Amino acid sequence: MDIAQILFFVSLLLPLHLSLSEHRISNAGDGDTIIFTTLGRSHYEFDIFSLSTTHPPSISVELQLTDGESVNFNGYFPSPSPALISLLPDETLIQLEDSSPLHLIYVTERNGTSSIYYDLVSSSNYSDTTSNQRRSVLEAAPSRVQIPLLSSSHRSGTIVNSFKDKPSLIGEFLVYVSTHENSGEPRTSWTAVYSTELRTGLTRRLTPSGIADFSPAVSPSGNLTAVASYGERGWTGEVEELSTDIYVFLTRDGTHRVKVVEHGGWPCWVDDSTLYFHKRSDEDGWISVYRAIVSENGTVTIQRVTPPGVHAFTPATSPNNHEFIAVATRRPGNDYRHVELFDLKRNEFIELTRLVAPESHHFNPFISPDSSRVGYHSCRGEGNGRRSPLLLLENIQTTTSDLSLFRIDGSFPSFSPKGDRIAYVKMPGVYVVKPDGSDRREVYTGMAFSTAWDPVRPGTVYSSSGPTFATERTEVDIIAIDVDAADKALSVRRLTTNGKNNAFPWPSPDGKRIVFRSGRSGHKNLYLMDAEKGEAGGLWSLTEGAWSDTMCTWSPDGEWIAFASDRENPGSGSFELFLIHPNGTGLRKLIQSGSGGRTNHPIFSPDSKTIVFTSDYAGISAEPISNPHHYQPYGDIFTVKLDGSNLRRLTHNSYEDGTPAWAPRFINPNDVVLRRKNDSSCSFEDCHWLNKNPTLKDQKISC
Ligand SMILES: *[C@@H]1O[C@H](CO)[C@@H](O)[C@H](O)[C@H]1NC(C)=O
Ligand SMILES: *[C@@H]1O[C@H](CO)[C@@H](O)[C@H](O)[C@H]1NC(C)=O
Ligand SMILES: *[C@@H]1O[C@H](CO)[C@@H](O)[C@H](O)[C@H]1NC(C)=O
Ligand SMILES: *[C@@H]1O[C@H](CO)[C@@H](O)[C@H](O)[C@H]1NC(C)=O
Ligand SMILES: *[C@@H]1O[C@H](CO)[C@@H](O)[C@H](O)[C@H]1NC(C)=O
Ligand SMILES: *[C@@H]1O[C@H](CO)[C@@H](O)[C@H](O)[C@H]1NC(C)=O
């Protein structure tokens, strides 16, 4: 049997793709299309890598375990149980005896949706552990068998549209996080722990209903699971290190749930009574790793493990290994996050990834059951020769067959009236492109944000020229760009001139007026002006008050203007969505995300009956420290009917999703490639708040 045959068998095991295609509509015409932005997403190209814990680390021994497709993260080295082995095609079983392949379970985002995969990877290039000199099929590249867990149709656990995280395999059971069940409460995370029996797909929720659990870890015996959780308190908007507690419950059924540690996250077990976790030290402010020992009488002893002077977090352990743990660190003076071992006997760090790839972030280590390997995820480098294409539109799988959903590589997208062009912002600059990725042109080179197409003047796109998130007095003005102008110098008309933060222009469907927000009164409120001559042709105040009204859009039927406002709690940072008739009557609140929540960027559907928007309605989906920097580690795309009914969550991830647009016509749910990427795409930042050195007071954070 050769590799082609093995891959053929593997492809038969991918009913994910088959069941997917059943959902897909091939004929354009009916159905809705929504596109949105994820800040920075096109820069994450994580793969899972591994280093030996016994050999000196170097680039030549770093093993790339995942296949260079998509975003692969949060790996786990399972002990290969019979249930796992039974998933493998028969042909590969010979290989199990022949070589010593690595078993890896991890989270992947291929096809735009979070899945948990199991890969069997040849380790024969790295014969540092055993005598695998014998030739085997798996020795040839690509030496991999890949099986999606949880997604095949013959198992009942088809949990498609959700964020998945932190998988562990305990015998027959996969234990993991998923967000597929609505918490039922605004601004409450949907993140809960589930266990799925691999053979039957039988899935059980282990987290009590109404509660969110993050970062589960199963004890070596499998009996206990520890999680980070706010318990009944719920998430209140924390975006840095979380003040979660650590709870332990029976993996079997989630019962006997007890809080064992006050303040802690990212637990992991050494034995069934010892767990490690991270938290910010109350004494010195350094994020550090701690150990909790639970004695038979239930007393919990907590000891600090890593010293002040280094942020050390996301610990990893292996069963009964009391010699060392693995951690990620941020050291003062180093801008990169690295994986290190921490020698528990000598109380010292042993550097790993800085010696391999000093200028790359490395995340969330995990250790093999025999302690011989440490895994982590990191940007795939130039070295491996694989470069994923840069997608203009990345299709995000949904469970609704009449909706296609895309992530666009840019922000503030909007569609031309016929849907044959998209305008978007890629700071600094405004671009237009056809939905098939062709004809992409920069139409405005300055700093600008928001785009809206004129419904009657062909090729006219409105935007706000100036910086985002600025004060009322900042110079921002509304411009109209003729995207087809032959003479670029004459392509921009300025519709406001007072420079008092005039932004978010949106034309009325008859093309006569423009609604926008302006800080001209000292507060950001909504105004209407003449679309042709700008404010010189007529200016009307629509809302007025000592608060901020912003992000206004006009319904295609002309009846409503939707906007975001903090009017119920001015200056609090909390925004809700409101509707108002263009004549100033009918003001009402459409939706609010809990108390202190954020709900922004409302856009109408073509039939004016529904609004798509971004919100923290579903809280956070992972501990922010386990991810790269996000200005807000929350924000998902939702739709809601104008009467406030039928609230639907469309995206599930731990990124910041925002600035949606609703297409006037259906776009088939396929990725649209912009071009091949020509860089290693590792230009994202680590959590800015980890740059803080707690021993230096009033330190400026540079970013
Ligand atoms: C899923 O993504 C893979 C590439 O990562 C692609 O080959 C496959 O066609 C996609 N499946 C669907 C149903 O889009
Ligand atoms: C294994 O070695 C072969 C030949 O040296 C090389 O082409 C291949 O990329 C290696 N595989 C991995 C996973 O590094
Ligand atoms: C795990 O549970 C089983 C069955 O209840 C028990 O026999 C075993 O001793 C437990 N293991 C540990 C380490 O607690
Ligand atoms: C519980 O056990 C620990 C160690 O086994 C001991 O130090 C402690 O005194 C005991 N506490 C109680 C309340 O019995
Ligand atoms: C304002 O506009 C709404 C919606 O078009 C309309 O129903 C209402 O009668 C108008 N009110 C006034 C006072 O013009
Ligand atoms: C890719 O980048 C290299 C160096 O950065 C450059 O020489 C080459 O022309 C680029 N290729 C493309 C297709 O942009």
XYZ file of N, CA and C in Angstrom, residues 421-533:
339
model
N -19.787 44.563 -6.212
C -18.500 45.046 -5.704
C -18.561 45.208 -4.186
N -17.408 45.088 -3.570
C -17.300 45.289 -2.121
C -16.296 46.408 -1.885
N -16.649 47.364 -1.047
C -15.670 48.355 -0.586
C -15.266 47.953 0.821
N -14.023 48.155 1.179
C -13.596 47.860 2.548
C -12.358 48.677 2.881
N -12.032 48.668 4.159
C -10.908 49.450 4.657
C -9.776 48.510 5.019
N -8.576 48.893 4.639
C -7.390 48.171 5.083
C -6.431 49.287 5.457
N -6.356 49.584 6.740
C -5.719 50.842 7.146
C -4.242 50.891 6.806
N -3.735 52.004 6.268
C -4.555 53.126 5.808
C -4.962 52.889 4.357
N -6.215 53.119 4.029
C -6.654 52.994 2.646
C -8.029 52.375 2.526
N -8.732 52.745 1.449
C -10.031 52.158 1.133
C -9.879 51.428 -0.195
N -10.435 50.222 -0.261
C -10.292 49.382 -1.444
C -11.658 49.005 -1.991
N -11.710 48.712 -3.292
C -12.883 48.042 -3.841
C -12.406 46.790 -4.561
N -13.272 45.790 -4.574
C -12.917 44.501 -5.170
C -14.218 43.829 -5.598
N -14.139 42.971 -6.614
C -15.311 42.168 -6.953
C -15.390 40.991 -5.979
N -16.585 40.460 -5.734
C -16.701 39.368 -4.757
C -15.905 38.112 -5.142
N -15.470 38.021 -6.393
C -14.639 36.863 -6.759
C -13.154 37.152 -6.557
N -12.839 38.299 -5.956
C -11.448 38.620 -5.641
C -10.731 39.380 -6.753
N -11.391 39.562 -7.874
C -10.721 40.231 -8.991
C -10.911 41.741 -8.910
N -10.118 42.445 -9.719
C -10.291 43.891 -9.878
C -10.127 44.657 -8.566
N -9.199 44.237 -7.750
C -9.018 44.904 -6.455
C -8.199 46.170 -6.664
N -8.715 47.279 -6.174
C -8.014 48.557 -6.350
C -8.101 49.378 -5.079
N -7.038 50.120 -4.804
C -7.094 51.083 -3.705
C -7.722 52.355 -4.263
N -8.785 52.841 -3.615
C -9.484 54.010 -4.144
C -9.275 55.246 -3.275
N -8.733 55.058 -2.096
C -8.415 56.192 -1.231
C -7.224 55.784 -0.392
N -6.194 56.628 -0.377
C -4.951 56.189 0.262
C -4.800 56.696 1.692
N -5.696 57.592 2.111
C -5.535 58.160 3.450
C -6.099 57.253 4.530
N -5.937 57.703 5.776
C -6.539 57.020 6.918
C -8.053 57.231 6.854
N -8.804 56.163 6.816
C -10.269 56.292 6.722
C -10.913 55.087 7.378
N -12.176 55.239 7.774
C -12.909 54.089 8.305
C -14.370 54.184 7.928
N -15.031 53.075 7.905
C -16.403 52.856 7.480
C -16.545 53.086 5.973
N -17.407 52.274 5.335
C -17.711 52.472 3.915
C -19.207 52.262 3.726
N -19.786 52.977 2.782
C -21.202 52.789 2.419
C -21.357 53.219 0.967
N -22.029 52.397 0.161
C -22.213 52.712 -1.269
C -23.451 53.571 -1.450
N -23.349 54.501 -2.355
C -24.508 55.308 -2.696
C -25.472 54.445 -3.521
N -26.780 54.482 -3.208
C -27.732 53.629 -3.925
C -28.062 54.145 -5.335
N -27.844 55.442 -5.604
C -28.228 55.981 -6.924
C -27.049 56.516 -7.742
N -25.979 56.973 -7.097
C -24.834 57.493 -7.853
C -23.846 56.355 -8.081
N -23.717 55.894 -9.301
C -22.879 54.717 -9.536
C -21.427 54.966 -9.100
N -20.853 53.999 -8.413
C -19.435 54.076 -8.068
C -19.096 55.065 -6.969
N -20.100 55.522 -6.215
C -19.797 56.451 -5.124
C -19.814 55.709 -3.783
N -18.709 55.826 -3.072
C -18.581 55.189 -1.756
C -18.309 56.279 -0.725
N -19.091 56.304 0.347
C -18.878 57.261 1.431
C -17.964 56.647 2.487
N -17.151 57.490 3.090
C -16.266 57.007 4.150
C -15.978 58.160 5.106
N -15.275 57.855 6.202
C -14.892 58.884 7.164
C -13.378 58.979 7.120
N -12.877 60.153 6.808
C -11.443 60.331 6.644
C -10.834 60.858 7.933
N -9.996 60.036 8.554
C -9.384 60.422 9.829
C -9.209 59.199 10.705
N -8.753 59.387 11.937
C -8.498 58.238 12.823
C -9.770 57.707 13.506
N -9.760 56.415 13.862
C -10.884 55.814 14.587
C -10.735 56.058 16.093
N -11.784 55.809 16.817
C -11.786 55.886 18.295
C -11.185 57.194 18.791
N -11.552 58.305 18.110
C -10.963 59.582 18.487
C -12.002 60.420 19.237
N -11.541 61.500 19.835
C -12.435 62.364 20.615
C -13.329 63.197 19.690
N -14.293 63.873 20.299
C -15.237 64.707 19.555
C -14.519 65.776 18.737
N -13.367 66.257 19.228
C -12.703 67.382 18.563
C -11.719 66.927 17.485
N -11.547 65.638 17.341
C -10.558 65.159 16.371
C -11.039 65.426 14.949
N -10.108 65.729 14.081
C -10.470 66.036 12.707
C -10.792 64.753 11.941
N -12.074 64.555 11.750
C -12.550 63.445 10.920
C -13.662 64.034 10.061
N -13.622 63.814 8.759
C -14.651 64.359 7.887
C -15.201 63.300 6.945
N -16.459 63.547 6.551
C -17.129 62.623 5.633
C -16.660 62.910 4.208
N -16.300 61.856 3.502
C -15.903 62.022 2.109
C -16.752 61.114 1.229
N -16.881 61.533 -0.041
C -17.514 60.690 -1.045
C -16.427 60.377 -2.070
N -16.197 59.089 -2.288
C -15.133 58.679 -3.212
C -15.786 58.173 -4.496
N -15.377 58.736 -5.631
C -15.806 58.181 -6.919
C -14.799 57.099 -7.284
N -15.177 55.851 -7.061
C -14.188 54.769 -7.164
C -13.796 54.498 -8.620
N -14.589 55.015 -9.561
C -14.269 54.779 -10.968
C -13.660 56.008 -11.643
N -13.373 57.051 -10.853
C -12.851 58.293 -11.440
C -11.558 58.021 -12.200
N -11.488 58.598 -13.393
C -10.273 58.431 -14.186
C -9.143 59.242 -13.548
N -9.510 60.422 -13.057
C -8.509 61.290 -12.447
C -8.595 61.142 -10.929
N -7.602 60.478 -10.365
C -7.631 60.203 -8.924
C -7.667 61.476 -8.085
N -7.050 62.515 -8.602
C -6.978 63.761 -7.852
C -8.369 64.370 -7.657
N -9.292 64.041 -8.571
C -10.636 64.616 -8.482
C -11.654 63.607 -7.942
N -11.184 62.517 -7.422
C -12.118 61.445 -7.068
C -12.777 61.626 -5.706
N -12.293 62.548 -4.890
C -12.816 62.658 -3.524
C -13.537 63.989 -3.316
N -14.792 63.906 -2.854
C -15.546 65.102 -2.453
C -15.651 65.094 -0.935
N -15.436 66.249 -0.323
C -15.512 66.363 1.124
C -16.896 66.909 1.476
N -17.681 66.177 2.248
C -19.056 66.595 2.529
C -19.192 67.352 3.840
N -18.240 67.170 4.726
C -18.207 67.999 5.941
C -16.844 68.653 5.984
N -16.769 69.795 6.638
C -15.490 70.503 6.654
C -15.097 70.978 8.040
N -15.996 70.786 9.017
C -15.645 71.357 10.319
C -14.704 70.473 11.125
N -14.466 69.242 10.637
C -13.478 68.393 11.290
C -13.814 67.987 12.706
N -15.085 68.027 13.116
C -15.436 67.672 14.493
C -15.924 66.219 14.564
N -15.045 65.353 14.189
C -15.326 63.917 14.228
C -16.655 63.553 13.557
N -16.729 63.858 12.274
C -17.889 63.497 11.455
C -17.620 62.128 10.842
N -18.440 61.144 11.160
C -18.090 59.786 10.732
C -19.335 58.926 10.528
N -19.112 57.707 10.039
C -20.154 56.698 9.786
C -21.288 57.227 8.901
N -20.944 57.735 7.703
C -21.983 58.195 6.786
C -22.770 57.010 6.225
N -24.080 57.206 6.052
C -24.898 56.167 5.402
C -26.012 56.870 4.621
N -26.087 56.624 3.321
C -27.067 57.343 2.502
C -28.475 56.777 2.649
N -29.481 57.663 2.461
C -30.873 57.199 2.424
C -31.074 56.419 1.123
N -32.063 55.519 1.079
C -32.223 54.694 -0.125
C -32.537 55.500 -1.383
N -33.084 56.721 -1.229
C -33.324 57.541 -2.424
C -32.096 58.382 -2.788
N -31.033 58.243 -2.030
C -29.796 58.943 -2.353
C -29.834 60.435 -2.087
N -30.857 60.920 -1.370
C -30.976 62.368 -1.156
C -30.209 62.856 0.073
N -30.203 62.039 1.117
C -29.589 62.497 2.362
C -28.589 61.476 2.894
N -27.804 61.943 3.841
C -26.834 61.063 4.492
C -27.010 61.218 5.989
N -27.096 60.111 6.700
C -27.063 60.174 8.162
C -25.617 59.940 8.581
N -25.162 60.649 9.594
C -23.793 60.468 10.094
C -23.750 60.906 11.547
N -22.666 60.572 12.205
C -22.501 61.052 13.577
C -21.456 62.164 13.547
N -21.643 63.098 14.463
C -20.709 64.219 14.516
C -20.513 64.648 15.960
N -19.298 65.093 16.269
C -19.005 65.590 17.619
C -19.111 67.094 17.712
N -19.810 67.727 16.719
C -19.812 69.200 16.625
C -20.423 69.894 17.830
N -21.320 69.244 18.577
C -21.936 69.901 19.732
C -21.107 69.676 20.998
N -20.033 68.886 20.858
C -19.289 68.485 22.055
C -19.625 67.059 22.458
N -20.697 66.530 21.857
C -21.051 65.123 22.067
C -21.274 64.497 20.708
N -21.065 63.197 20.619
C -21.306 62.529 19.350
C -22.802 62.220 19.229
N -23.456 62.927 18.303
C -24.882 62.689 18.050
C -25.096 62.519 16.551
N -26.330 62.180 16.167
C -26.610 61.898 14.759
C -27.176 63.122 14.049
N -26.792 63.270 12.786
C -27.247 64.379 11.936
C -27.579 63.821 10.556
N -28.400 64.584 9.841
C -28.655 64.294 8.429
C -28.105 65.458 7.621
N -27.604 65.154 6.430
C -27.190 66.253 5.549
C -27.513 65.882 4.106
N -27.409 66.861 3.245
C -27.653 66.662 1.824
C -26.547 65.776 1.235
N -26.949 64.774 0.454
C -25.960 63.823 -0.050
C -25.117 64.421 -1.179
N -25.681 65.370 -1.896
C -24.973 65.938 -3.039
C -23.997 67.029 -2.585
N -24.530 67.998 -1.816
C -23.712 69.169 -1.447
C -23.135 69.055 -0.036
